[in-house]
XYZ file of C-alpha atoms in Angstrom:
226
model
C 67.722 97.186 86.194
C 67.685 93.178 84.657
C 70.257 91.383 85.576
C 71.534 91.226 82.608
C 72.382 94.874 82.967
C 73.627 94.685 85.827
C 76.190 92.052 85.835
C 77.330 93.312 82.491
C 79.689 95.665 84.163
C 81.751 93.093 85.980
C 81.192 94.201 89.358
C 83.640 92.694 91.748
C 80.307 91.856 94.336
C 78.804 89.840 92.104
C 81.849 87.982 89.898
C 80.018 84.024 88.563
C 76.932 84.353 89.746
C 74.126 84.257 86.696
C 70.784 86.071 85.419
C 69.244 83.471 86.734
C 70.440 83.415 90.552
C 68.823 87.657 90.682
C 65.770 87.045 88.842
C 63.548 87.277 91.770
C 65.460 90.141 93.171
C 63.365 93.765 91.627
C 67.254 95.313 91.082
C 66.697 98.954 91.592
C 69.471 100.301 90.229
C 70.562 103.020 88.142
C 73.495 104.785 86.661
C 74.905 108.070 88.647
C 77.314 111.142 86.409
C 79.747 113.355 89.359
C 81.465 115.912 88.870
C 84.241 116.637 90.284
C 84.364 117.414 94.818
C 80.737 117.345 94.338
C 79.329 115.135 97.956
C 77.753 111.771 97.158
C 76.371 111.872 100.741
C 77.343 113.809 103.301
C 78.056 112.676 106.998
C 75.134 111.684 109.349
C 72.815 111.858 105.920
C 70.000 110.016 106.592
C 69.919 108.245 103.039
C 70.635 104.799 102.993
C 71.315 103.254 99.221
C 74.442 101.162 98.087
C 76.923 102.608 95.833
C 79.516 100.692 93.024
C 81.958 103.080 91.700
C 82.591 102.074 87.748
C 85.038 105.549 87.146
C 86.801 107.804 88.133
C 88.438 108.542 92.250
C 86.243 109.026 95.583
C 87.161 109.811 98.770
C 85.728 108.527 102.119
C 86.098 111.254 104.822
C 85.700 111.956 107.906
C 84.493 115.444 109.700
C 85.510 116.616 113.698
C 83.955 118.800 115.305
C 86.910 121.578 115.263
C 85.922 120.958 110.692
C 89.266 118.791 111.082
C 89.340 116.690 107.768
C 89.836 112.521 108.196
C 90.734 110.780 104.640
C 89.179 107.233 105.468
C 89.923 104.960 101.934
C 90.617 105.916 98.677
C 88.117 103.211 96.394
C 89.045 101.382 93.559
C 87.155 101.569 90.290
C 84.052 98.427 90.850
C 84.151 99.190 94.792
C 81.243 99.347 96.675
C 80.115 101.209 99.553
C 77.631 102.779 101.619
C 76.502 99.011 103.005
C 76.580 99.719 106.742
C 73.346 102.663 106.031
C 71.616 100.205 103.897
C 72.442 97.671 106.239
C 71.100 99.495 110.001
C 69.405 101.797 108.618
C 71.239 104.393 110.563
C 72.773 107.887 109.251
C 76.029 107.581 107.707
C 79.491 107.142 109.613
C 80.988 109.220 106.765
C 81.022 111.469 103.780
C 81.769 110.298 100.306
C 83.154 112.970 97.746
C 83.927 111.786 93.938
C 87.557 113.804 93.789
C 86.875 113.377 89.677
C 84.643 113.088 86.995
C 83.420 110.007 88.398
C 80.621 107.483 87.623
C 78.656 105.308 90.183
C 76.026 102.748 90.297
C 72.803 103.650 92.686
C 71.383 100.435 94.412
C 67.821 100.926 96.164
C 67.795 99.601 100.643
C 65.470 97.221 99.504
C 67.361 95.505 96.486
C 70.674 95.775 98.807
C 69.148 93.823 101.387
C 67.026 91.100 99.096
C 70.193 90.246 98.188
C 72.020 90.038 101.272
C 68.931 87.729 102.107
C 69.422 85.845 99.192
C 72.353 85.222 97.583
C 74.826 82.902 99.670
C 77.993 84.228 97.864
C 77.154 88.456 97.418
C 76.220 87.648 101.742
C 79.378 85.738 102.003
C 81.846 88.666 100.487
C 80.209 91.520 101.938
C 81.039 89.550 105.494
C 84.600 88.778 104.963
C 85.134 92.194 103.543
C 83.643 93.988 107.070
C 85.906 91.337 109.300
C 88.668 92.661 106.510
C 88.134 96.263 107.555
C 87.355 95.811 111.293
C 91.092 94.205 111.595
C 92.600 97.185 109.164
C 90.803 99.924 111.758
C 92.441 97.706 114.658
C 96.201 98.166 112.323
C 95.688 101.460 111.657
C 94.677 102.176 116.059
C 98.028 100.484 116.186
C 99.925 102.525 114.063
C 98.821 106.350 115.341
C 99.475 105.610 119.082
C 102.830 103.272 118.043
C 104.504 104.680 114.644
C 105.644 108.346 114.087
C 105.253 110.112 111.874
C 107.680 108.487 109.469
C 106.965 105.002 109.622
C 103.472 106.239 109.090
C 104.244 107.649 105.999
C 105.996 104.504 104.972
C 103.674 101.639 106.170
C 100.971 103.617 104.050
C 102.756 104.372 100.888
C 103.715 100.470 101.690
C 100.079 99.615 101.363
C 99.320 101.988 98.258
C 102.016 100.467 96.579
C 100.469 96.595 97.314
C 97.095 97.832 96.551
C 97.913 98.611 93.480
C 100.952 95.635 92.152
C 102.946 98.185 92.416
C 105.748 96.939 94.885
C 108.583 96.774 92.253
C 111.689 98.680 91.803
C 110.611 100.965 89.258
C 106.735 101.057 89.627
C 105.147 103.889 89.711
C 102.673 104.859 91.451
C 99.228 107.213 89.058
C 96.992 109.867 90.848
C 99.355 109.523 94.101
C 97.779 111.178 96.614
C 98.358 114.763 97.965
C 100.448 114.996 101.198
C 97.166 116.067 102.717
C 95.540 113.782 101.740
C 98.463 111.417 103.054
C 97.993 113.659 106.530
C 94.455 113.290 106.794
C 94.355 109.758 106.703
C 97.503 108.544 109.186
C 96.763 111.498 111.327
C 99.396 114.093 110.624
C 99.877 117.167 109.317
C 100.647 117.822 105.818
C 104.182 119.408 107.019
C 104.958 116.200 108.534
C 104.193 114.465 106.226
C 105.608 116.702 103.052
C 108.776 116.613 105.509
C 108.834 112.374 105.488
C 108.299 112.281 102.081
C 111.623 114.059 101.818
C 112.828 112.564 103.467
C 112.415 108.811 101.372
C 114.097 111.039 98.480
C 116.591 111.793 100.011
C 117.194 108.536 101.230
C 116.281 106.948 97.320
C 114.134 104.823 98.752
C 111.204 107.031 96.386
C 110.838 109.278 94.077
C 107.484 112.158 94.547
C 106.036 114.641 92.061
C 102.816 115.954 91.637
C 100.181 112.954 92.129
C 102.820 110.656 91.259
C 105.057 108.358 93.641
C 107.445 106.077 91.921
C 109.260 103.604 93.921
C 113.094 103.056 94.122
C 113.789 100.007 97.116
C 111.455 98.670 97.510
C 112.742 96.728 100.707
C 113.396 100.077 102.201
C 110.507 101.410 101.948
C 108.783 98.074 103.306
C 112.098 98.477 105.516
C 110.673 102.139 107.201
C 108.482 101.169 109.971
C 111.395 97.922 111.110
């Protein structure tokens, strides 16, 4: 793939770069189409490509030894993923599954490492994102050990609304996660999450419908964990 073609995708990782800055890097990159629920890579896979989400919805999932599913993240369009294995050459720590039909770019490890080593802004952005991820995991661990399920649900919805720019009265979160997905993300079971969301609905904090959540009272939602 040429630098011009890669930059035409307007991926945040490469924002502001010119074709000249990528001219000396062999870009082994290809576009792939995925069916709903197709696995891109599995936990413990010894594959090392870096991926970028172009369209659709993906989930990063961890499977426990007892078969329990823990959802780690949903990727926004334009996000990259798979960089840990690409950086250190060890098997995948999570599985990534297409929740809907999706399109991704796959970049070979050698191309990624050369970009990381030779393009300072790319290295800076990836390092910044890794630090942010560590902070997020630290916060999640604190929540799992100190907050009730209702408080964790409130925090989850608050972050989801903020990430989508929907933290205002009447805003609607489209393609909202299922109760099972929320439960997997916060370390609870589906029934407990459903009860918590029902309580928030009865209190007039949110309205919940199939794959939609309307924010009725943003301040009350922010107060759930207090």
